[in-house]
Every structure is written in C-alpha cells, then in structure tokens.
Short mmCIF file of C-alpha atoms and ligand atoms in Angstrom, two decimals:
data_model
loop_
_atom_site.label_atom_id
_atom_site.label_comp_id
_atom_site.label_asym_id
_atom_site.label_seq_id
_atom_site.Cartn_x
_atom_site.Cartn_y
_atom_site.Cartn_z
CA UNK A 9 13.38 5.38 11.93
CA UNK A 10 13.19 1.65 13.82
CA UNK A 11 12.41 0.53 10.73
CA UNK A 12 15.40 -2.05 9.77
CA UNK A 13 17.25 -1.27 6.45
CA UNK A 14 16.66 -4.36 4.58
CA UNK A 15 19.11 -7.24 3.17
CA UNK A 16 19.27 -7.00 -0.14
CA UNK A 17 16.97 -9.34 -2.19
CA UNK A 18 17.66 -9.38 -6.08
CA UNK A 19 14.77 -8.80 -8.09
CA UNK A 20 12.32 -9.43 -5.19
CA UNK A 21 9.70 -7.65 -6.51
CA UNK A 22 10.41 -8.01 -10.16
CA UNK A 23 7.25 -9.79 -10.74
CA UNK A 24 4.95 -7.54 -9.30
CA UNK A 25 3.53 -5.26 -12.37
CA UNK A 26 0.40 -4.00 -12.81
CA UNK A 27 -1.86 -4.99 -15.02
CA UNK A 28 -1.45 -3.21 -18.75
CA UNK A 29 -3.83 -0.80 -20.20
CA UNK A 30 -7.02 -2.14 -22.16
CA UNK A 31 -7.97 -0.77 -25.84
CA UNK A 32 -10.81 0.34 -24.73
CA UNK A 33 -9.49 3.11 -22.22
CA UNK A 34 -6.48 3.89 -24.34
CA UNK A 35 -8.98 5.07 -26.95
CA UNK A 36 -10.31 7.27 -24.13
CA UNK A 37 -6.61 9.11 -23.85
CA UNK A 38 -6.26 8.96 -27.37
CA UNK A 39 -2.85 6.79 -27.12
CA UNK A 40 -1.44 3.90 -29.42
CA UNK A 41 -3.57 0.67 -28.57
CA UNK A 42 -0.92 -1.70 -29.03
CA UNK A 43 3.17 -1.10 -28.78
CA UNK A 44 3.62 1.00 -31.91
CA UNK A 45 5.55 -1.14 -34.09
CA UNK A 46 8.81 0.78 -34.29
CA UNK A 47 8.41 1.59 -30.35
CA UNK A 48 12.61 1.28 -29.37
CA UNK A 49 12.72 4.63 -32.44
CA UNK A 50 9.53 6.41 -31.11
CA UNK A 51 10.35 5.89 -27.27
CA UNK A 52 14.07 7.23 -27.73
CA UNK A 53 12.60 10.37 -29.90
CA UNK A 54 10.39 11.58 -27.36
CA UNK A 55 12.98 10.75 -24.69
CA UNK A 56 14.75 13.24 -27.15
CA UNK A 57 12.25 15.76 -26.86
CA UNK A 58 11.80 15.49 -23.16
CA UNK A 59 15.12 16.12 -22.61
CA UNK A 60 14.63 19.43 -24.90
CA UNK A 61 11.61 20.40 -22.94
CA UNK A 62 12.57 19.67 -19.55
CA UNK A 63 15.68 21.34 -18.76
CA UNK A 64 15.29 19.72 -15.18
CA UNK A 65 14.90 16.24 -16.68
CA UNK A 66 18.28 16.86 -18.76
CA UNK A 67 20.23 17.93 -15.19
CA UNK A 68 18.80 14.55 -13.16
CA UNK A 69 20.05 12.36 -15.67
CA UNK A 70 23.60 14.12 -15.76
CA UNK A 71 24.83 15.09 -12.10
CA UNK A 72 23.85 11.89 -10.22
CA UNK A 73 27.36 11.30 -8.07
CA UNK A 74 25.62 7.46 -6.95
CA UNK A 75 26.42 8.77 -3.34
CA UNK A 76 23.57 6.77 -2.57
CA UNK A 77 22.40 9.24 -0.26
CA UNK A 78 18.65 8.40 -1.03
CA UNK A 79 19.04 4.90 -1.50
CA UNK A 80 17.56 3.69 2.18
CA UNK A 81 15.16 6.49 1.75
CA UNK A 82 12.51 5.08 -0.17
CA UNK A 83 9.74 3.25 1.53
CA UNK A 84 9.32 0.66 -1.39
CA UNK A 85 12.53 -0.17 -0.82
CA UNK A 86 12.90 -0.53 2.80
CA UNK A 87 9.59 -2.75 2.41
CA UNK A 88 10.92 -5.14 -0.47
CA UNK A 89 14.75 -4.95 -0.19
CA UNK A 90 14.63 -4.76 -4.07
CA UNK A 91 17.40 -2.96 -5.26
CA UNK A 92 15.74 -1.79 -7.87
CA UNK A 93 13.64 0.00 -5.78
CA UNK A 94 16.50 2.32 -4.12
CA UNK A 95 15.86 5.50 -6.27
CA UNK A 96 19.37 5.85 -7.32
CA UNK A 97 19.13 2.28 -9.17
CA UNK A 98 15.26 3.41 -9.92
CA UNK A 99 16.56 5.98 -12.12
CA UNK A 100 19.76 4.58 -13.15
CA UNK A 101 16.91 2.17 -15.46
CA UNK A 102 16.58 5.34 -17.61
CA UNK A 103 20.19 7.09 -17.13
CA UNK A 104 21.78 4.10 -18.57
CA UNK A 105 19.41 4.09 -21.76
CA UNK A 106 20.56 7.82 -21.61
CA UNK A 107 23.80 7.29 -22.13
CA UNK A 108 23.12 4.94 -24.68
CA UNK A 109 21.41 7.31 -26.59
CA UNK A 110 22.73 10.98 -25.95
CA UNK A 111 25.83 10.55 -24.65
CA UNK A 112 29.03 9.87 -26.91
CA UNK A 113 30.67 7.76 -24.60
CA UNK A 114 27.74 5.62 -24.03
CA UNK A 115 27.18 5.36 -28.01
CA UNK A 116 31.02 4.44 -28.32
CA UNK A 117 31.27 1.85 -25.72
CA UNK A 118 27.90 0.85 -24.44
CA UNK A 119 27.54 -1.67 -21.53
CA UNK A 120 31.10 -0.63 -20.76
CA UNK A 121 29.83 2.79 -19.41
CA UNK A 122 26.92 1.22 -18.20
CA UNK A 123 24.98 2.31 -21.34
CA UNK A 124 22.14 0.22 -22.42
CA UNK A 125 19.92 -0.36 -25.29
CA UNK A 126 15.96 0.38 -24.39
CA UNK A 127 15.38 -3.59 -25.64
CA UNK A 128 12.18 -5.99 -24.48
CA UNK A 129 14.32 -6.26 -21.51
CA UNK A 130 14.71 -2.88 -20.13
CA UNK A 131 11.02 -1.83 -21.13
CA UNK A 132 10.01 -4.77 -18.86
CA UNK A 133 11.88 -3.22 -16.18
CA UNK A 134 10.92 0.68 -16.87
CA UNK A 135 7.28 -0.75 -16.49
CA UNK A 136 7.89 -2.58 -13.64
CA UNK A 137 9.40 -0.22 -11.27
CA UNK A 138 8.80 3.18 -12.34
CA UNK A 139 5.10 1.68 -11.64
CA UNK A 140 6.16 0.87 -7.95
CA UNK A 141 7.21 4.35 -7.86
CA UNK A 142 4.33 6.83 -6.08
CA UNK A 143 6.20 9.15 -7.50
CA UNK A 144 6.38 10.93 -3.70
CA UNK A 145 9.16 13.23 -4.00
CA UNK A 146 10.69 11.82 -0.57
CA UNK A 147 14.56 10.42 -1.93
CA UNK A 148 14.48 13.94 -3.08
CA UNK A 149 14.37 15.66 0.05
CA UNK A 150 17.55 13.99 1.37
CA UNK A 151 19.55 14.34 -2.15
CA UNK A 152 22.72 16.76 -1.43
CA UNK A 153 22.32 17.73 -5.65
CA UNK A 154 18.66 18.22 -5.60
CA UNK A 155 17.75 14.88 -8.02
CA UNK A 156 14.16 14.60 -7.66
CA UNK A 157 13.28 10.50 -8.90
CA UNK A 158 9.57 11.37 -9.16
CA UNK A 159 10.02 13.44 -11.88
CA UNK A 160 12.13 11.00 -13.97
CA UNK A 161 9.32 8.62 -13.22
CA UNK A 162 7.17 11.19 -14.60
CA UNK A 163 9.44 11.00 -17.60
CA UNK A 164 10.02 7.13 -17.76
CA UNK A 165 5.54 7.01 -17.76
CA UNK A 166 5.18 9.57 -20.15
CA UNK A 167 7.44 7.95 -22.70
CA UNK A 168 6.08 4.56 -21.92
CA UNK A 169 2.75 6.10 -22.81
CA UNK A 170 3.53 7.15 -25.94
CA UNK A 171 4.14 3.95 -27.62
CA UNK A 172 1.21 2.61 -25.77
CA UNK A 173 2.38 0.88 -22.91
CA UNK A 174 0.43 2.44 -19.58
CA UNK A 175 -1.47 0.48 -16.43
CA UNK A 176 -4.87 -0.44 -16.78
CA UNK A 177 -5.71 1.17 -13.40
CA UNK A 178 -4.37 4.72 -14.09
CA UNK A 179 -5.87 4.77 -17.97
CA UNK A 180 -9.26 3.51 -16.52
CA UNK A 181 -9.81 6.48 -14.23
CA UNK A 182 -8.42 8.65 -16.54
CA UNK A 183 -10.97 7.38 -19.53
CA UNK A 184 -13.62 7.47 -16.69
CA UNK A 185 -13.06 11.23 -16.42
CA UNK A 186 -13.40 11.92 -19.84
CA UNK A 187 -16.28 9.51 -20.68
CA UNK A 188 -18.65 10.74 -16.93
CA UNK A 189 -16.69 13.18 -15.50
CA UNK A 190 -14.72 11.28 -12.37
CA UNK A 191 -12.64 8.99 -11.15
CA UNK A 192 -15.42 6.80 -9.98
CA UNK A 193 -17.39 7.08 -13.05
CA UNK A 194 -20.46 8.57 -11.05
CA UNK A 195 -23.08 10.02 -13.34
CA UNK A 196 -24.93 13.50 -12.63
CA UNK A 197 -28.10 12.11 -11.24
CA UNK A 198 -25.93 9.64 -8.90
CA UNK A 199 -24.08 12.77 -8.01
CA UNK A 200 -27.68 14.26 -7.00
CA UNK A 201 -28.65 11.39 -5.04
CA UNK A 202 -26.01 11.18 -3.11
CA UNK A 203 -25.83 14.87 -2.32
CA UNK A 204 -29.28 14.31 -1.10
CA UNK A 205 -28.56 11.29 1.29
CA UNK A 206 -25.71 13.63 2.92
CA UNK A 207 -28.17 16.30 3.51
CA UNK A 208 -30.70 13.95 4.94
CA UNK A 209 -27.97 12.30 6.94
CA UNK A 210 -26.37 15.81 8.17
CA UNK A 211 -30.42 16.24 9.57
CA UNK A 212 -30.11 13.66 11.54
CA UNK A 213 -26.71 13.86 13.04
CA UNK A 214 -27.47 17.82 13.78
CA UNK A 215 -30.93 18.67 13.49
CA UNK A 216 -30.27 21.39 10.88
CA UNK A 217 -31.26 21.76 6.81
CA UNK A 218 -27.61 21.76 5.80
CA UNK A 219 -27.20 21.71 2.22
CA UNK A 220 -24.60 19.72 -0.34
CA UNK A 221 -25.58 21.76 -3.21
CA UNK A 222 -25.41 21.10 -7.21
CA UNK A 223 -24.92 23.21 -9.94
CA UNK A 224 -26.16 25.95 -8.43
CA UNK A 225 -25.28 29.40 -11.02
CA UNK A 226 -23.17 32.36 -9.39
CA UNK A 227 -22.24 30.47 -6.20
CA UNK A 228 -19.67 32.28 -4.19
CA UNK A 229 -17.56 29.21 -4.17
CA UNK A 230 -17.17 26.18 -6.32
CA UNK A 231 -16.11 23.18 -4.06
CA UNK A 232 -13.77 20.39 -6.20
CA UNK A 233 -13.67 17.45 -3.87
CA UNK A 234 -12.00 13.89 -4.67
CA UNK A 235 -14.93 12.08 -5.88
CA UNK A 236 -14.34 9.36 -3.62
CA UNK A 237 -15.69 12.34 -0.34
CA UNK A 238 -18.99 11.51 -1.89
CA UNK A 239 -19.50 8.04 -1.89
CA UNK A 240 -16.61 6.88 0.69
CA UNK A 241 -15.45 9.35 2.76
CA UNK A 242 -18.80 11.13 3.21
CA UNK A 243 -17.85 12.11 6.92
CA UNK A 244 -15.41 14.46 5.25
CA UNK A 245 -18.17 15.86 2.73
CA UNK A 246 -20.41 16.66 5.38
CA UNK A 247 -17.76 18.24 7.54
CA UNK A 248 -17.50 20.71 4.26
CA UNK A 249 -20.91 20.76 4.50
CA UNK A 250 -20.89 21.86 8.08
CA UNK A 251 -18.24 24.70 7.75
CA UNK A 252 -20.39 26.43 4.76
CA UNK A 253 -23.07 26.42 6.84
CA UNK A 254 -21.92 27.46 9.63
CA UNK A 255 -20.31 30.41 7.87
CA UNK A 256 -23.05 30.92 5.94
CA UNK A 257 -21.30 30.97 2.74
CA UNK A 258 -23.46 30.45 -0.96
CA UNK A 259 -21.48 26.85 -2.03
CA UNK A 260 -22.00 24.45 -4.85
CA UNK A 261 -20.41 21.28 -5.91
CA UNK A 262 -20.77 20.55 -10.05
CA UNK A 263 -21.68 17.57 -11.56
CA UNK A 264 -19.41 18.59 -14.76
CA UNK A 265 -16.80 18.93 -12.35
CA UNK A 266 -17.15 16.61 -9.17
CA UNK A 267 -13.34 15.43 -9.21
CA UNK A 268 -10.43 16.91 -8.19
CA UNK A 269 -8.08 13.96 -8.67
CA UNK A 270 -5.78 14.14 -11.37
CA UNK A 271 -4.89 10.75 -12.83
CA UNK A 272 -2.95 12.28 -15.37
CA UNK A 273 -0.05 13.15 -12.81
CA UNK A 274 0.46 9.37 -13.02
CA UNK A 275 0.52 9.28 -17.01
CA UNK A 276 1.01 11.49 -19.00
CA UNK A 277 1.32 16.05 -19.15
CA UNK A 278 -1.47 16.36 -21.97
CA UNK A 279 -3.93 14.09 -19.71
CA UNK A 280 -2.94 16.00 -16.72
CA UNK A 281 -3.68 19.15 -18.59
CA UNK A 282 -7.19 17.99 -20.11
CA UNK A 283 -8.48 16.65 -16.08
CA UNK A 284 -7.40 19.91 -14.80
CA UNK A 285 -9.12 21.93 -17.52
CA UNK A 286 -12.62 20.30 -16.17
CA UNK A 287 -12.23 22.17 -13.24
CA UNK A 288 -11.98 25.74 -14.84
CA UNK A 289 -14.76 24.99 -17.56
CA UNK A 290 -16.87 24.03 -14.03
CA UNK A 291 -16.02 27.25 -12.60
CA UNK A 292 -17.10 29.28 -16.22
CA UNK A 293 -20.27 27.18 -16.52
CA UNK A 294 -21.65 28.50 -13.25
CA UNK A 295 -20.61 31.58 -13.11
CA UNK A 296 -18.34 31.45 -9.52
CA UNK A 297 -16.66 33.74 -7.67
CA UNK A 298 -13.50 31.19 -6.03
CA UNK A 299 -12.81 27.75 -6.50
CA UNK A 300 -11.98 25.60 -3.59
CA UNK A 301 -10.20 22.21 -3.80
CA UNK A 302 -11.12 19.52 -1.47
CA UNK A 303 -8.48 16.92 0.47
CA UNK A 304 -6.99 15.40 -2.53
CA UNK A 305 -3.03 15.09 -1.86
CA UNK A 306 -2.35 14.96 -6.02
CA UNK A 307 -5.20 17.06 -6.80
CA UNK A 308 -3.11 19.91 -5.06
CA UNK A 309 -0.03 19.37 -6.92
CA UNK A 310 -2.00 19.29 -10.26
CA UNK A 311 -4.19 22.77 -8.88
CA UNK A 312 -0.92 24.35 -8.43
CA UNK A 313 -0.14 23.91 -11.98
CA UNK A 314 -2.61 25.62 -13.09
CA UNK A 315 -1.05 28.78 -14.47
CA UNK A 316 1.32 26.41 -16.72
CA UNK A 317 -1.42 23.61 -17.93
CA UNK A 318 -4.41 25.63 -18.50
CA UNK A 319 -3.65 29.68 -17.82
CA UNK A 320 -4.68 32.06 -15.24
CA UNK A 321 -7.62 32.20 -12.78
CA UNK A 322 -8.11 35.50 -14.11
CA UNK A 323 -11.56 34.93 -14.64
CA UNK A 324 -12.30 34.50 -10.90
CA UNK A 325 -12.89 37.20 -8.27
CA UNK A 326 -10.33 35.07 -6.30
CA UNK A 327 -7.86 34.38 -9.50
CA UNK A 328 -5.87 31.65 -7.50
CA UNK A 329 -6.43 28.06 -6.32
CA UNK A 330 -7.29 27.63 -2.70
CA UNK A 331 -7.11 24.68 -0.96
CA UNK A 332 -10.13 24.13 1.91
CA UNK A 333 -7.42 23.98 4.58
CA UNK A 334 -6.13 27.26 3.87
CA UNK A 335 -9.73 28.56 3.66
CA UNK A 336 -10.76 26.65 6.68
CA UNK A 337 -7.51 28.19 8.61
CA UNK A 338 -8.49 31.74 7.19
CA UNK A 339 -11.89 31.35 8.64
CA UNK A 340 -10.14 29.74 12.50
CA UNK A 341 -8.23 32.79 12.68
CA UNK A 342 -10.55 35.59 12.04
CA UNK A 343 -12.80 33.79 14.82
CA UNK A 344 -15.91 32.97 12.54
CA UNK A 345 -16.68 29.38 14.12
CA UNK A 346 -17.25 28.42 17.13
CA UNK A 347 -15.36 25.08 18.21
CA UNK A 348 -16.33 22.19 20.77
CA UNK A 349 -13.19 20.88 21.01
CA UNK A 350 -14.38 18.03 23.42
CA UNK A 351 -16.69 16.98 20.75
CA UNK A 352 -13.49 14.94 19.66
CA UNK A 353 -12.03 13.56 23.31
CA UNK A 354 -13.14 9.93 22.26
CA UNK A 355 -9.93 9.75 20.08
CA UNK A 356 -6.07 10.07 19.91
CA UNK A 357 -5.40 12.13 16.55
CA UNK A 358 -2.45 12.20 14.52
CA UNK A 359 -1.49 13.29 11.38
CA UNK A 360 -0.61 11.63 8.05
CA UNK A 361 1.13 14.14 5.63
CA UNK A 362 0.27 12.64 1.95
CA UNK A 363 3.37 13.01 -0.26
CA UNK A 364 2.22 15.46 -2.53
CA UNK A 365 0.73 18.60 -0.29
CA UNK A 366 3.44 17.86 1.93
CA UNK A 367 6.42 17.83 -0.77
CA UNK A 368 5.04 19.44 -3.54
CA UNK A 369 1.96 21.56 -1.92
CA UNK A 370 3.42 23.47 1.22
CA UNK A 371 0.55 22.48 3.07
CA UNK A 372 2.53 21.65 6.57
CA UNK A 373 0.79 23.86 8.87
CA UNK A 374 -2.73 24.69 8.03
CA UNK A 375 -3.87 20.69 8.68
CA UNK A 376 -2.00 20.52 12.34
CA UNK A 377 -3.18 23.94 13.05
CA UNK A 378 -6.93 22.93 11.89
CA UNK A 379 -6.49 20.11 14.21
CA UNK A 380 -5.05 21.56 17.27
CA UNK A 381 -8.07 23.82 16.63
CA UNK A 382 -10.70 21.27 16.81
CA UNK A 383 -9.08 18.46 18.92
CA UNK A 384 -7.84 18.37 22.41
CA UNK A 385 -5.72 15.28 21.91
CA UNK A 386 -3.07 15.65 19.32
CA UNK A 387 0.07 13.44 18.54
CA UNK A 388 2.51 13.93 15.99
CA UNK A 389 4.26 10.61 14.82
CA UNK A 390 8.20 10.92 15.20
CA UNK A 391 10.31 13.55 13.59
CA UNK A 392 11.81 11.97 10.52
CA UNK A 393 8.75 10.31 9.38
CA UNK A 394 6.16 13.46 9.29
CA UNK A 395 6.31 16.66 7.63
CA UNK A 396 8.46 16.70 3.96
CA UNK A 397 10.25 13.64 5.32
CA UNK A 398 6.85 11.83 5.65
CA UNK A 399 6.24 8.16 4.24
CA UNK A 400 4.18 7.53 1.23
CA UNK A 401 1.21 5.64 2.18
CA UNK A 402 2.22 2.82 -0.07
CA UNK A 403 -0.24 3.54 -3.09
CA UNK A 404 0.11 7.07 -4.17
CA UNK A 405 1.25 7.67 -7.86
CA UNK A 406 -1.58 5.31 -9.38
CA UNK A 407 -0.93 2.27 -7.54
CA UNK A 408 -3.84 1.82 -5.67
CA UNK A 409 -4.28 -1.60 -7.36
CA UNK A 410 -4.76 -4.79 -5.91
CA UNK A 411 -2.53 -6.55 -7.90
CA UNK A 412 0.26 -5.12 -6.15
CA UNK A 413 -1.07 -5.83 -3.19
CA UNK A 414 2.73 -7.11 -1.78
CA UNK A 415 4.29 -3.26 -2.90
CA UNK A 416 1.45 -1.39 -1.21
CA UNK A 417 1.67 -3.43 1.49
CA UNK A 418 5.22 -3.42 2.08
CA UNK A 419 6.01 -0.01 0.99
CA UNK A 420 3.10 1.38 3.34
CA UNK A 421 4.74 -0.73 6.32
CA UNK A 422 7.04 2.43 7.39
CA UNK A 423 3.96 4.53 7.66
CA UNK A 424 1.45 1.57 9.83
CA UNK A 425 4.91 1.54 12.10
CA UNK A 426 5.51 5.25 12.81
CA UNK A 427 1.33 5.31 13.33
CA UNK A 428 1.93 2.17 15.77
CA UNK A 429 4.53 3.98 18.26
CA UNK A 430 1.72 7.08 19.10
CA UNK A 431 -0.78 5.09 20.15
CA UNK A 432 -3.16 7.10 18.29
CA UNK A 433 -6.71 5.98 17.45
CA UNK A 434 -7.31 8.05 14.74
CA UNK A 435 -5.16 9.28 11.85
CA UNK A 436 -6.56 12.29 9.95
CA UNK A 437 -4.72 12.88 6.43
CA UNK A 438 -6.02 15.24 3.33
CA UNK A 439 -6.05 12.80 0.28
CA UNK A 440 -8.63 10.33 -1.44
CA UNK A 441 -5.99 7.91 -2.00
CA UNK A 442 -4.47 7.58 1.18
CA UNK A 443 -8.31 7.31 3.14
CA UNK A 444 -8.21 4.11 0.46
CA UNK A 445 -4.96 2.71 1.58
CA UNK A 446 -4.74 3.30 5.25
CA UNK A 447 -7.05 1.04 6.21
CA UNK A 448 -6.08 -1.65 4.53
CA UNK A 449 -2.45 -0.92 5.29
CA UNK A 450 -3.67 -0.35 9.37
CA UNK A 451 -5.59 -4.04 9.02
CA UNK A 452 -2.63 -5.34 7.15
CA UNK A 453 0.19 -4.48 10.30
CA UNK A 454 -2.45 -4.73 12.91
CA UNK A 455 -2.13 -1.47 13.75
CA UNK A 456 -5.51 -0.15 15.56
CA UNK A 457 -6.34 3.10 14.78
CA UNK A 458 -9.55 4.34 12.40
CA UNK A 459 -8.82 6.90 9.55
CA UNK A 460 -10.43 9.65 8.07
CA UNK A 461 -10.62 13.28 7.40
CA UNK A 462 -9.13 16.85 9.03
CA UNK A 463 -12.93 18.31 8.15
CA UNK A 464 -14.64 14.90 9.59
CA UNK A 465 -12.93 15.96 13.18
CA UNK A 466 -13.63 20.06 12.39
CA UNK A 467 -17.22 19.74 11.03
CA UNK A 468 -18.27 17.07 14.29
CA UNK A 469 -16.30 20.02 16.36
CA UNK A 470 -18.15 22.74 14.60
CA UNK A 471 -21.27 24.77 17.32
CA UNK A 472 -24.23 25.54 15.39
S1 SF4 B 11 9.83 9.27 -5.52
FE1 SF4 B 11 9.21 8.14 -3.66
S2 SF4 B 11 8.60 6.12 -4.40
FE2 SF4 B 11 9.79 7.09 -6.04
S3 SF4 B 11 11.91 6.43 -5.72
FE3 SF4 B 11 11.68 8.38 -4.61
S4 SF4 B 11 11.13 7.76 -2.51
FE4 SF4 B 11 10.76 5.97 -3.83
S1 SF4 B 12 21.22 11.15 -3.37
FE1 SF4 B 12 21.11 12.23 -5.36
S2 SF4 B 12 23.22 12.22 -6.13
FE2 SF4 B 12 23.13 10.70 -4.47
S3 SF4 B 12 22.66 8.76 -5.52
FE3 SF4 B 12 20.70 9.62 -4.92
S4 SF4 B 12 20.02 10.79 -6.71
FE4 SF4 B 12 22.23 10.40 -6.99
#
C-alpha cells in the first residue's frame, strides 16, 4: 500500500473519546447509570466469566508472540501513528490487566510482567481506544496465530458496559431501537410516508406503479433494510424496489421491523441478541415465507448469528438468512432480468468491501459479480486493499460520531487513497454506515468520486 507507515506519535490520539452514555438511554439497555460503585470488583468478575464463556477470548489473551505482525495493519493506526492504536498494543490494554488478574505470575510480580491493575487509569485507556477500534477484523487476517483484536474489543466493550461505562452514540441507537423500532428513531407512519414518496418518485423516474410496501400479511419475502435506505440512501431502496418488480415477487418491508443494523455488535451480546430478535418477531407477525436482509455490512454479521442469539429460522419456508446480493445473484444467473448495462456508462465503478461482509460475511463475489452484471465500467482498487484485506471506512464499529471526527478521518485516509489511484467516479459498497462515511471521508481527501449503492447501479440498469 503507498500509504507511508507512520512515525510514531505517543498518545496522539489519546484525547479523542467519544462522548459517554446518557441516563436516559442506559435505562433503555437496562445497564448501570453511573460507574457501579465497586466497578474495578464487578469489571474483573465478568472479565472472569468471559473468559469462562469464550474459550476464544481465553486463547487471544494467552498465545500473542508480540511478532507484531499486525501492528502496521490497522488503518487507525497508519492514520494517527498512535501506538496504541497498533492492535498488538490495542489488546495488550486488556492482556496486561489479564495477567494481573488470572495469571500467577502477573499476581506475584505485577508491573514486572507487564501486569497491571484495571485502575482510573487503564479504564480511561480501555475507553479510549477499544472505542477507536471498528472492530473490522482486518489485523486478524495477517496474524500467523489467528488473534482476532475485534473480538477482544468486543470483550473490552462488553465489560465496560457492565459497570456502566458505554458511548453515548452506540447506547442512543440502541435505546432508539427499543423505544421506535430503528436506528433513526423513525415512527410507523413516517415509515409510511416515506414508502409513499419512493413510490411516487420510482413513477416518475420509470413511468411504472412500483410499490415499497408495508406490513403487508403472508408476503413471500420480508425485506430488512438499514433504516438509513429509507430516508438517505433511497436510490438503493428503490433499486430493491425495482428488482421485486421486475421479478414480480409479493415483498413487504415492516414497520415493527424496518432496521437491520445491529448496534448491539458495538456493545454488548444481550443487546445484540434483543435487535436481532426484532427481525424474527417481524417475520412471525406477518406471516412470511423468507426474510431478506438489505446492504447493512454489520447487519450481516449479526444475521449470521442467528442460530446462536435467537434459534433457528425454522419457522420460515426458507429457514436461513439471505442476504439481497445473494438473492439478487440467484435471480442474474437463472436469467430473470433483463440488464441495460449502458444505463450506467456515465460512471467509473469500483468497489468498497465493508469490513464485516467482507471478513466476517463471505460476501466477496456476489457484489462484483452484481456489478460486472449491470455496469460496463468496472475497477477494482489495488490488491491488498480490497477483498478480506480491505480498509475499514474509518467509522464502522459505532464510531460514526462527530466527535471523533480526527480518527474517522484519519483512519478512513487508507481507503479515500486506494479509491484515489482508480480514478473511479463512483464507489458502490453494501453498508449504511459506510454510505455515511464515504462522503465525508471522499470531501475530506479531495478525492472525487460519488458513493452509493450495488442495487442503485442494478435497479437504474434493470429493463422493464
Ligand atoms: S479490528 Fe480493525 S480497527 Fe480494530 S485493531 Fe484490528 S485492524 Fe484496527
Ligand atoms: S500478529 Fe498476532 S501474534 Fe503477532 S503481535 Fe499481532 S496479535 Fe500478536
């Protein structure tokens, strides 16, 4: 990558948290309001029992050789130069409070063995860095024992949550969930409305009655988009629109479930379990045959999950998630639309893989064949900065939040750069959050090139 590894710069970014959670949406999520009062006892027992749970958690903290194999890997720290943000010192913040704790050497001889106490000190830094962590999986791809840092984020959150410390940004969407039903906090009749203005908007674009439909009972298929394809990204709704039509298939979105963005990936497992469980008691209430899942990169990871958090699909004629590029790709193949693919000649495409249906969703293939499909001009961005060694866009893993503007920025620059050296004018990806960040990100770098949706290029390529 031409992207310079970075001098060093001692605690460069050290001052760049989030903001903390309010009362009002910890109430939501049913955590501690304030740091519990004996938090060092209560963080260190359910360290305890996440180390009894998670037998992979237990391994990454033990057979770390500090090869620092991943440590130029990580995007936040090529943009920062923080050492902290090199994912072997990243999780060396919670392996030394391991040893501390569970390891007899560590209890014998402490800073000695590197093995630290979890004081006001060290919770200052877990909160700091493990929240400019997106949590993307990439250090792991490139670590010869298999470590995977996301997941003792995951950890380092989840224990942070319990004794009430959390991000106002990732609590607030979660409470919003529980208290309307989505990340954006849209209510059912907003929901309607909107669905409405697509259809009237899809009737002038096309000239046809092409329907966004709501709660509508025994639907073949329940589509779960990000929330954020309905009031931002509304190219990408209608191109869902468009396929369904065009394929004639019986569709509904629900206003009980109208997200499929997990927050809870960035908190905690019970909240990740409780947003996904929306989606099945969506699926029940109207009576569907499938369940589709719209571009949502951490949406994905959480669908796939499913089994574990909330039990089988069993319930469904099709008992399995599907994601709408596999559908869509399923549907290409067998021959049942017919393409224009000149329909999309007034741009250069490329690809963005989002961290988590690249890493942790084996969607590789079905976007870039969806595109080659529907697009004569197709780029890929170099080698080892696209498929599972793809850059984060710089605000996955709940920091989409503008008061770390400077991370986002910064750890996004990798991406803006590798986007840069195509030439390409337009960058399709498959995730809420990175249609939110690549703009500003593209702005930031002055990097020219517009961003949007693999179904906004197939449903303006789709014949009628
Ligand atoms: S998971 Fe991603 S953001 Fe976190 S340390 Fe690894 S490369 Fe960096
Ligand atoms: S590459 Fe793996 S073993 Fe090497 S320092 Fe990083 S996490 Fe540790």
């Amino acid at each position: 990558m031409d992207l310079p590894i970075p001098d060093i710069r001692e605690d460069a970014t050290a001052n760049v948290a989030c903001h903390p959670a309010k009362d009002k949406d910890l109430k939501w999520i049913a955590l501690p309001l304030a740091r519990v009062p004996n938090w060092q006892q209560k963080a260190i027992e359910k360290f305890a029992a996440l180390l009894r749970e998670y037998k992979s958690l237990q391994v990454y903290m033990d057979i770390c050789a500090r090869c620092g194999a991943c440590a130029e890997k990580c995007q936040f720290y090529l943009g920062t130069g923080d050492p902290n943000n090199m994912p072997v010192a990243r999780a060396e913040l919670m392996r030394s409070v391991y040893r501390r704790y569970f390891t007899p050497e560590g209890r014998m001889f402490g800073a000695a063995v590197d093995a630290y106490d979890l004081d006001e000190a060290m919770l200052k830094k877990w909160y700091t860095y493990f929240y400019q962590c997106s949590e993307c999986r990439r250090c792991s791809v490139f670590c010869p024992y298999g470590v995977d840092t996301a997941e003792i984020t995951w950890a380092a959150r989840e224990i942070m949550a319990s004794i009430g410390v959390a991000t106002k940004y990732v609590t607030e969407v979660i409470a919003k969930v529980y208290q309307i039903g989505n990340n954006l906090g849209i209510p059912p009749p907003a929901w309607l409305d909107n669905c409405q203005f697509l259809e009237e908007e899809l009737k002038a674009e096309t000239g046809k009655d092409i329907r966004v439909p709501v709660d509508v009972e025994g639907a073949e298929v329940l589509l779960v988009p990000p929330s954020a394809d309905n009031f931002a990204n509304t190219n990408t709704m209608m191109g869902y629109a468009k396929l369904f039509h065009a394929l004639g298939v019986s569709w509904t979105t629900s206003t009980y479930a109208n997200e499929a963005g997990n927050f809870g990936l960035f908190l905690n497992y019970p909240s990740m379990k409780k947003v996904n469980c929306r989606i099945l008691e969506g699926a029940r209430r109207l009576r569907v045959k499938r369940v589709i899942w719209g571009e949502c990169g951490h949406a994905w990871r959480a669908a796939l999950y499913t089994d574990t958090l909330n039990g089988p699909l069993d319930f469904l004629e099709v008992p399995h998630p599907t994601h709408i590029c596999q559908y869509t790709l399923e549907m290409l193949r067998r021959g049942a639309l017919k393409i224009d693919k000149s329909a999309n000649d007034d741009v250069l495409v490329t690809y963005h893989d989002p961290c988590n249906p690249a890493r942790a969703g084996q969607l590789l293939e079905e976007p870039r064949e969806i595109l080659r499909a529907c697009c004569n001009k197709f780029v890929e961005m170099r080698g080892d900065t696209i498929r599972e060694r793809t850059f984060c866009c710089g605000a996955g893993g709940g920091l989409l939040t503008d008061e770390i503007m400077p991370i986002r920025m910064s750890g996004g620059k990798p991406r803006a750069e590798a986007c840069r050296a195509t030439g390409a004018t337009f960058m399709a990806t498959i995730c809420a959050i990175c249609k939110a960040q690549l703009p500003e990100l593209m702005k930031h770098w002055k990097v020219e090139c517009a961003i949007g949706g693999v179904h906004e290029l197939l449903g303006k390529s789709i014949v009628f």
